[in-house]
JSON list of C-alpha atoms in Angstrom, two decimals:
[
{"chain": "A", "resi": 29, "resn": "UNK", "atom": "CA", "xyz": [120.24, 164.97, 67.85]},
{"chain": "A", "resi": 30, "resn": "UNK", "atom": "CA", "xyz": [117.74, 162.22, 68.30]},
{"chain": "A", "resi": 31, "resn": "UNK", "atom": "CA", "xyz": [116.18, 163.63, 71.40]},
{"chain": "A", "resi": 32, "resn": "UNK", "atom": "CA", "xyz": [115.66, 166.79, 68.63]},
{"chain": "A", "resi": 33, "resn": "UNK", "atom": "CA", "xyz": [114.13, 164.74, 65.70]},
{"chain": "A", "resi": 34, "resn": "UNK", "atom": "CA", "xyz": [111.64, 162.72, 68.00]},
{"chain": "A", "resi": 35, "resn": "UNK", "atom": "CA", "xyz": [110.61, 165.96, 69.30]},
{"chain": "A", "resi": 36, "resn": "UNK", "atom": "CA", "xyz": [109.74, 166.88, 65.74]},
{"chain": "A", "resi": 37, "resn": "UNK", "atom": "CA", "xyz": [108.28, 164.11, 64.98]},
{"chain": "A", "resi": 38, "resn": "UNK", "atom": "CA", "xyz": [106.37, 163.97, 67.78]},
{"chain": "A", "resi": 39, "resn": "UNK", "atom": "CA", "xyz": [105.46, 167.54, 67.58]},
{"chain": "A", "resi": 40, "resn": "UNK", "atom": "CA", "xyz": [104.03, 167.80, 64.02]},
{"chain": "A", "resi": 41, "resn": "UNK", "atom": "CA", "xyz": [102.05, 164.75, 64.44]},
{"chain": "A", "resi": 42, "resn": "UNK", "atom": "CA", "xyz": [100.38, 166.70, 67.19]},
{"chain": "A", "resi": 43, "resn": "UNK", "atom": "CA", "xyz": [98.67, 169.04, 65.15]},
{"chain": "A", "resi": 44, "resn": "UNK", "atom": "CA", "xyz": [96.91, 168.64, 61.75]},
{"chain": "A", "resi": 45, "resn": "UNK", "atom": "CA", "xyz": [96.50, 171.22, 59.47]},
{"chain": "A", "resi": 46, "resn": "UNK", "atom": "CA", "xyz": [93.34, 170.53, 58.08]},
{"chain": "A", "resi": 47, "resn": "UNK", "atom": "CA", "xyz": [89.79, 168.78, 59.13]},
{"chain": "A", "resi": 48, "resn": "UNK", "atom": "CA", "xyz": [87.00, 167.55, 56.98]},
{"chain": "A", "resi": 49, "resn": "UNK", "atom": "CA", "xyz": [83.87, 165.77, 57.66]},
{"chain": "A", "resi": 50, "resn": "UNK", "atom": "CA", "xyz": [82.31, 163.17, 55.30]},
{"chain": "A", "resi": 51, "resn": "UNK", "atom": "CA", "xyz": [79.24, 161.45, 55.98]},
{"chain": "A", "resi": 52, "resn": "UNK", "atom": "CA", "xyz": [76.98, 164.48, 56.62]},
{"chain": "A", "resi": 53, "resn": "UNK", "atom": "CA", "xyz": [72.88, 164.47, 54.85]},
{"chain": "A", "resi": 54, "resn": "UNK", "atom": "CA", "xyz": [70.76, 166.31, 56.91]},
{"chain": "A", "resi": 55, "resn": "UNK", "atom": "CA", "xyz": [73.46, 168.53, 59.37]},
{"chain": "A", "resi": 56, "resn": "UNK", "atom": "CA", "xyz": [75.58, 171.06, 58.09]},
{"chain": "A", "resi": 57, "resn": "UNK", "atom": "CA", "xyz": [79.51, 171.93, 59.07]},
{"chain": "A", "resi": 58, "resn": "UNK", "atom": "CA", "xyz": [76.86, 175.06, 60.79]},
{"chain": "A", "resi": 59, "resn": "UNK", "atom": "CA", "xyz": [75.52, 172.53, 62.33]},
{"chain": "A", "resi": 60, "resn": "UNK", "atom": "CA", "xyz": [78.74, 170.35, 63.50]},
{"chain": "A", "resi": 61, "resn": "UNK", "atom": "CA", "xyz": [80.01, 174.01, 64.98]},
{"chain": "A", "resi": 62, "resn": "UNK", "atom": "CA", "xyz": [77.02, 174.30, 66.87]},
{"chain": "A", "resi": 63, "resn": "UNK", "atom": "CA", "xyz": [77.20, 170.93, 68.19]},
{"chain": "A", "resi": 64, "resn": "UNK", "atom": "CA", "xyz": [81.02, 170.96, 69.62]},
{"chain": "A", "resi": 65, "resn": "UNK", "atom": "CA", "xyz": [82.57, 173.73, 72.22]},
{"chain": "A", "resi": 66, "resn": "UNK", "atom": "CA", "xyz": [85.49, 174.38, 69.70]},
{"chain": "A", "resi": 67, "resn": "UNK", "atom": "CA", "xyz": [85.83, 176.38, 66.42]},
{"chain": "A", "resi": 68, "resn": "UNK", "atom": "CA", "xyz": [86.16, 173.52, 63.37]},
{"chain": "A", "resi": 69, "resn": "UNK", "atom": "CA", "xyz": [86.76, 176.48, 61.52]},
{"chain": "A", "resi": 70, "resn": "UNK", "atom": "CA", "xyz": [90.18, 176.73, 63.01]},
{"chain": "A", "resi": 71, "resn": "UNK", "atom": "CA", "xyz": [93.19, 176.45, 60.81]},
{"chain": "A", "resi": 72, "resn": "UNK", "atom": "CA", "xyz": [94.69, 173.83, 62.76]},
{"chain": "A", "resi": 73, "resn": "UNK", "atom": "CA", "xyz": [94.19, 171.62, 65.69]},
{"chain": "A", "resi": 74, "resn": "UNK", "atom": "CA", "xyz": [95.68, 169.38, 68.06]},
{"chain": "A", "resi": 75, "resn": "UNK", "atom": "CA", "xyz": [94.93, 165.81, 69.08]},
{"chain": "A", "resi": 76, "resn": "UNK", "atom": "CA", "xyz": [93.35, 166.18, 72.25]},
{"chain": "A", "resi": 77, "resn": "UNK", "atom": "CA", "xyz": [90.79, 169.09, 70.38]},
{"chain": "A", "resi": 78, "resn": "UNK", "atom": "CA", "xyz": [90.39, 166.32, 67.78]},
{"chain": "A", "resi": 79, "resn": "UNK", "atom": "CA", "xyz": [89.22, 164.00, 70.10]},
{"chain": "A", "resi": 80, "resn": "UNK", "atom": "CA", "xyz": [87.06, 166.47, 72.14]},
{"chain": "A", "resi": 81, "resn": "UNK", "atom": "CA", "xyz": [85.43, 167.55, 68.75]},
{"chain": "A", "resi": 82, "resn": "UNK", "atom": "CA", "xyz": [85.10, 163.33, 68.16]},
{"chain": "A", "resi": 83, "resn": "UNK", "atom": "CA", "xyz": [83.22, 163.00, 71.61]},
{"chain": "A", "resi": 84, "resn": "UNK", "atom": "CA", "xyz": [81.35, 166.36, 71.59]},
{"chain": "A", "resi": 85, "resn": "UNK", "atom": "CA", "xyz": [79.83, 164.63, 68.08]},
{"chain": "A", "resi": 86, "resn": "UNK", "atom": "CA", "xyz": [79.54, 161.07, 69.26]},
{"chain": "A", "resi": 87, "resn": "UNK", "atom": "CA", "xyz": [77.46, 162.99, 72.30]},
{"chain": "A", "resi": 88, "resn": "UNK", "atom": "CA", "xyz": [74.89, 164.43, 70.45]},
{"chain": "A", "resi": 89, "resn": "UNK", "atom": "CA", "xyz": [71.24, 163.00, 69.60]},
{"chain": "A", "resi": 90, "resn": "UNK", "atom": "CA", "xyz": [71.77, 163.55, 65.98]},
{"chain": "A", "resi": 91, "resn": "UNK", "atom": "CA", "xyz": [74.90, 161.06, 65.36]},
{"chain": "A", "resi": 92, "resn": "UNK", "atom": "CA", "xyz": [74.88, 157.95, 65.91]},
{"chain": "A", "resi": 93, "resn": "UNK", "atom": "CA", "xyz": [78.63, 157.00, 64.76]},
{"chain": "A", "resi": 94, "resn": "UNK", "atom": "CA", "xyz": [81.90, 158.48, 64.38]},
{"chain": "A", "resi": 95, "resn": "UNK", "atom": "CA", "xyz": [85.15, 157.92, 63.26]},
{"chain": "A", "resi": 96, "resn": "UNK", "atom": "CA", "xyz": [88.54, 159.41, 62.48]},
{"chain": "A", "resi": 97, "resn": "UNK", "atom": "CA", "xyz": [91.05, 158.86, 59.69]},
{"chain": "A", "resi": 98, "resn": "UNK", "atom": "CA", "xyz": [94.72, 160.61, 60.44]},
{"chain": "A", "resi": 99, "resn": "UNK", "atom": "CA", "xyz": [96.02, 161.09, 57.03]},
{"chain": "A", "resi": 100, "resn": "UNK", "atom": "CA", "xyz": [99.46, 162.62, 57.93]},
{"chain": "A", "resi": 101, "resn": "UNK", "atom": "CA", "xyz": [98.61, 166.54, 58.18]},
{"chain": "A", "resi": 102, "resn": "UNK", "atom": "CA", "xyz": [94.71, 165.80, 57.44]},
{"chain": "A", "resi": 103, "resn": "UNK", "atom": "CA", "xyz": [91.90, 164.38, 59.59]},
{"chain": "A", "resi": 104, "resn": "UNK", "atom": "CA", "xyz": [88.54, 163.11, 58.24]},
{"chain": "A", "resi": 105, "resn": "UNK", "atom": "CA", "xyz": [85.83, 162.30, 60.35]},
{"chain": "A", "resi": 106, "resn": "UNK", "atom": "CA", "xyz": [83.00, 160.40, 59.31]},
{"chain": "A", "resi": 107, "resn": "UNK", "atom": "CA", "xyz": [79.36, 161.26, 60.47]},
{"chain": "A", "resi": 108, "resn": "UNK", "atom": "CA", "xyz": [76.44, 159.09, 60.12]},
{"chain": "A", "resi": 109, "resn": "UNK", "atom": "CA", "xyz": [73.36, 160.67, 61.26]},
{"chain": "A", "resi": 110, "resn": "UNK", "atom": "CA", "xyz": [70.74, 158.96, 62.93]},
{"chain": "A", "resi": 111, "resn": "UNK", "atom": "CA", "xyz": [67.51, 158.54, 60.42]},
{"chain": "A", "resi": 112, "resn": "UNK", "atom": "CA", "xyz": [64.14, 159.88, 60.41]},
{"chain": "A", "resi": 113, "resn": "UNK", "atom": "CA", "xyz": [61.51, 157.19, 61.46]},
{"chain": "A", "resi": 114, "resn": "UNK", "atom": "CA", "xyz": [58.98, 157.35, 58.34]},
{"chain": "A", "resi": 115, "resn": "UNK", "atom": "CA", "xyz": [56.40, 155.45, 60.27]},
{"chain": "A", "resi": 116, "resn": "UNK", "atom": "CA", "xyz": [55.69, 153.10, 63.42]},
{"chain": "A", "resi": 117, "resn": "UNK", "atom": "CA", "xyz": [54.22, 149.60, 63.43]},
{"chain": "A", "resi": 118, "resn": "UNK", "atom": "CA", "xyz": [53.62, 147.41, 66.18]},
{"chain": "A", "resi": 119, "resn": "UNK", "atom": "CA", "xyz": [53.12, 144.01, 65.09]},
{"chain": "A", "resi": 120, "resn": "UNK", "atom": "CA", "xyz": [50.88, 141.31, 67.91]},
{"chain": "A", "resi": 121, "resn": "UNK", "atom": "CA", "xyz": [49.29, 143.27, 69.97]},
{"chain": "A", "resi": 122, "resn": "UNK", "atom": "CA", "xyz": [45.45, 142.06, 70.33]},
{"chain": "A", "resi": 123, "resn": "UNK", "atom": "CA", "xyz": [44.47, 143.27, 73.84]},
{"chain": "A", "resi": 124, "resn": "UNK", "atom": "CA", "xyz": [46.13, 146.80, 73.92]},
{"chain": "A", "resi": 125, "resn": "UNK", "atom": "CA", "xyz": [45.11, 148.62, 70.74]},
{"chain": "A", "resi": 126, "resn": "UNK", "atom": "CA", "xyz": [47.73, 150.49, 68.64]},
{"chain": "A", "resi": 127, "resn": "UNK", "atom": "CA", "xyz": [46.97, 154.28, 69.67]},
{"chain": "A", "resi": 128, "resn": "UNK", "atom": "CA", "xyz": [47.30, 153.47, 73.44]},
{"chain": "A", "resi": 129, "resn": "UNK", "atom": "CA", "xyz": [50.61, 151.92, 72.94]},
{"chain": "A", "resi": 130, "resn": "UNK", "atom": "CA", "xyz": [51.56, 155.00, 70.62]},
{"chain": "A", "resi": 131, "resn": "UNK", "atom": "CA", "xyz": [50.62, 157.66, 73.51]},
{"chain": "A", "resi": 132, "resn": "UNK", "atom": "CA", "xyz": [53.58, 155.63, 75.83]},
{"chain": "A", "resi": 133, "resn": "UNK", "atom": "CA", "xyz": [56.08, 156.06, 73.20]},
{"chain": "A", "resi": 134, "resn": "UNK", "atom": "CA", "xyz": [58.10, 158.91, 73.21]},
{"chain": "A", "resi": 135, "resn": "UNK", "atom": "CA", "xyz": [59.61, 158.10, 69.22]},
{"chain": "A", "resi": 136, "resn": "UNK", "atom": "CA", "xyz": [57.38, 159.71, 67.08]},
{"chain": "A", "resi": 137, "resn": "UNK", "atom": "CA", "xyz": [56.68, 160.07, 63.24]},
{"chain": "A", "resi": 138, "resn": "UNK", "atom": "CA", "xyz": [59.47, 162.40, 61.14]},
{"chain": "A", "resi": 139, "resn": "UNK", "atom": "CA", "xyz": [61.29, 162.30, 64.27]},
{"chain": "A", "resi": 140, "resn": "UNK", "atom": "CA", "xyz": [65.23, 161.57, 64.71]},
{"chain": "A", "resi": 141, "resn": "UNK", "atom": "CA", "xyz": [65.19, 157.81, 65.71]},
{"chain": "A", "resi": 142, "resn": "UNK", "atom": "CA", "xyz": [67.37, 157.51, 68.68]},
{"chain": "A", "resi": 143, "resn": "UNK", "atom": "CA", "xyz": [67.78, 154.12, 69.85]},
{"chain": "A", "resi": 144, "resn": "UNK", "atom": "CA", "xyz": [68.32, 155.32, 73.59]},
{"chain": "A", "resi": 145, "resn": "UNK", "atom": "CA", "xyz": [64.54, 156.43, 72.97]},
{"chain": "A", "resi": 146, "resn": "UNK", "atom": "CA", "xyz": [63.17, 153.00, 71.50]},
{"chain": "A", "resi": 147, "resn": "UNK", "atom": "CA", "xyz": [64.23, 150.96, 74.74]},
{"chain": "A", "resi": 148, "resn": "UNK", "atom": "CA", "xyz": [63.24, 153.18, 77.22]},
{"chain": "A", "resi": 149, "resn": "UNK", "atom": "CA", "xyz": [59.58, 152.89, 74.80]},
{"chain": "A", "resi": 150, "resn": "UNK", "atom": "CA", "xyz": [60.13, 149.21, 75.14]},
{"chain": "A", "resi": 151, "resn": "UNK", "atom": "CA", "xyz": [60.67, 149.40, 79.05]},
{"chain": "A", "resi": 152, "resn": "UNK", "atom": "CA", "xyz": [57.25, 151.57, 79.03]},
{"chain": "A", "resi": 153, "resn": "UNK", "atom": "CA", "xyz": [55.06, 149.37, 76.97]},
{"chain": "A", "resi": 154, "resn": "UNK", "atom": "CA", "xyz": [56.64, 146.87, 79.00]},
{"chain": "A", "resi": 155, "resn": "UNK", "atom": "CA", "xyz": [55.29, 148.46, 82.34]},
{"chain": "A", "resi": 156, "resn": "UNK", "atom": "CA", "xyz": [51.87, 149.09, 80.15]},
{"chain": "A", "resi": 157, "resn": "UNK", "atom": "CA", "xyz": [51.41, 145.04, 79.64]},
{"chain": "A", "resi": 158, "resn": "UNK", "atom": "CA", "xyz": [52.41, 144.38, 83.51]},
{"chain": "A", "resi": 159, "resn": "UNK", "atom": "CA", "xyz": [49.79, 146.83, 84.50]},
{"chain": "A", "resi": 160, "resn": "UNK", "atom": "CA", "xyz": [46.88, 144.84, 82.60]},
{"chain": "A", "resi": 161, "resn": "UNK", "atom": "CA", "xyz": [48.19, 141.46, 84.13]},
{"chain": "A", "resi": 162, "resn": "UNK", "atom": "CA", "xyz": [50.60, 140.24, 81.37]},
{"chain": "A", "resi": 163, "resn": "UNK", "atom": "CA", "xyz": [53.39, 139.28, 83.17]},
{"chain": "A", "resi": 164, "resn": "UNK", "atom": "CA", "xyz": [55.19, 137.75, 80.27]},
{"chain": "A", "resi": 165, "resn": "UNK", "atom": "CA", "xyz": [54.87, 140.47, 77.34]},
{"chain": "A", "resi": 166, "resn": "UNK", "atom": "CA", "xyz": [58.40, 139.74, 75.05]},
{"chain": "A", "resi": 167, "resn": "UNK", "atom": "CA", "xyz": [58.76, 143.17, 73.41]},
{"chain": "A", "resi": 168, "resn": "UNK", "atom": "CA", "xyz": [61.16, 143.60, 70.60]},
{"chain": "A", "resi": 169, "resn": "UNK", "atom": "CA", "xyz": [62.02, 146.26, 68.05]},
{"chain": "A", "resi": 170, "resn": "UNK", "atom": "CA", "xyz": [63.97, 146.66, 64.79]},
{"chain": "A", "resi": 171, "resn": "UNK", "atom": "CA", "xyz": [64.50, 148.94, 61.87]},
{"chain": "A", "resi": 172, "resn": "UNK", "atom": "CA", "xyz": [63.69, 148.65, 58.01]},
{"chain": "A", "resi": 173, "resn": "UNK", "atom": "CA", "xyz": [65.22, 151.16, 55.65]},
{"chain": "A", "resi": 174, "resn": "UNK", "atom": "CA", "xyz": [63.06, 153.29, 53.92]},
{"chain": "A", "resi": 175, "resn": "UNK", "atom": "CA", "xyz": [64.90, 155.51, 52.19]},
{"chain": "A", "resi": 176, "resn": "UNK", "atom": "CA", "xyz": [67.97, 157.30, 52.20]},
{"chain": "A", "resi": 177, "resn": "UNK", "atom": "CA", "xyz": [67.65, 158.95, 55.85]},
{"chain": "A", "resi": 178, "resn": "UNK", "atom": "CA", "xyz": [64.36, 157.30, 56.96]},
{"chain": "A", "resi": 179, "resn": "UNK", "atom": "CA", "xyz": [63.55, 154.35, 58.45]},
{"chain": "A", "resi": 180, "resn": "UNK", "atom": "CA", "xyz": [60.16, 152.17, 59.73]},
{"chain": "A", "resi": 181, "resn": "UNK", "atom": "CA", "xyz": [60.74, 151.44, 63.37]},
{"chain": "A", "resi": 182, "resn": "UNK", "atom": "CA", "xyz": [58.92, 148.20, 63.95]},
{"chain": "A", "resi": 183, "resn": "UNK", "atom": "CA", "xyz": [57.93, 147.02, 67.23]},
{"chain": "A", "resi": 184, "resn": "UNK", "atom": "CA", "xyz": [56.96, 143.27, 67.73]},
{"chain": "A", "resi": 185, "resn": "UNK", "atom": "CA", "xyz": [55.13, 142.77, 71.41]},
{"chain": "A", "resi": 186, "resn": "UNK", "atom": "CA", "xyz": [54.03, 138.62, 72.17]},
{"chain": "A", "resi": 187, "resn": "UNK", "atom": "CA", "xyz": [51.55, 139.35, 74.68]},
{"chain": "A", "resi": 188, "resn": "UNK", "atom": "CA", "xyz": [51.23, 135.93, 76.01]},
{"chain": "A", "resi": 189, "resn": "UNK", "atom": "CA", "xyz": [48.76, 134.97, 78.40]},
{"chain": "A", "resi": 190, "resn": "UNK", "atom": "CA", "xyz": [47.10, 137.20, 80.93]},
{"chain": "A", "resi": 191, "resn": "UNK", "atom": "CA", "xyz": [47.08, 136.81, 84.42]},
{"chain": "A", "resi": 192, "resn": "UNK", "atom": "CA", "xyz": [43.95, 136.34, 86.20]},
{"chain": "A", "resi": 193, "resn": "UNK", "atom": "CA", "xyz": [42.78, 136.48, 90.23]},
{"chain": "A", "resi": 194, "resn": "UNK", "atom": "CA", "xyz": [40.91, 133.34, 91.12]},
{"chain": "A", "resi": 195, "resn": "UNK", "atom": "CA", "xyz": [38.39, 133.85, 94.13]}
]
């Protein structure tokens, strides 16, 4: 008898009956199908597909969080989608002028920010500096909101002193 009612307990909470999303502005449940291998149009699924839907998501360029609620036969996951970058500053730069540092960066304007994207930019205008002597360049960048789904990517460089060959 108890070797019975932990199997059905362990049984139904391995399937849920129904999945929702929450979170979603720009993509589309279209969009979240295209995304993962399996149907989320299914009727029900199991843990393991929820998780593999949960890391197919978490995978993709366009999210940049995810999480799961279990609410006894229902699971919610919650998107949030990376934003659009509205516009790019760069802040203290004197010797390397703004559109040369823009050609290195591979974020762009009304672009999905990906913040994978802005370090390996960081690492390149890095190399950029080291390559006109300035050994010391601190590069940083952050964020500002600027709307709902957009945000100002801001890039700070302290180009400190360059390095010169004495003869």
């Amino acid at each position: 008898l108890i070797f019975i009612l932990f199997f059905v307990i362990t049984f139904s909470k391995s399937f849920a009956n129904n999945l929702n999303f929450k979170g979603l502005n720009k993509l589309t449940i279209n969009d979240l199908n295209r995304i993962t291998t399996l149907d989320i149009y299914k009727e029900s699924f199991t843990l393991f597909e929820i998780d593999q839907i949960v890391k197919e998501l978490y995978a993709s360029d366009l999210i940049e969080k995810v999480s799961v609620e279990d609410l006894f036969d229902n699971f919610i996951i919650s998107i949030q989608e990376y934003s659009i970058i509205e516009n790019i500053y760069i802040n203290g730069n004197i010797y390397i002028k703004d559109e040369t540092i823009n050609s290195f960066l591979s974020s762009k304007n009304n672009q999905i920010f990906n913040k994978s994207n802005a370090i390996s930019d960081l690492k390149n205008i890095k190399k950029l500096y080291e390559t006109q002597g300035f050994k010391n360049t601190q590069i940083n960048f952050y964020t500002e909101k600027f709307s709902t789904d957009r945000i100002n990517l801001i890039i700070d460089i302290k180009e400190n002193y360059q390095s010169k060959i004495k003869n």
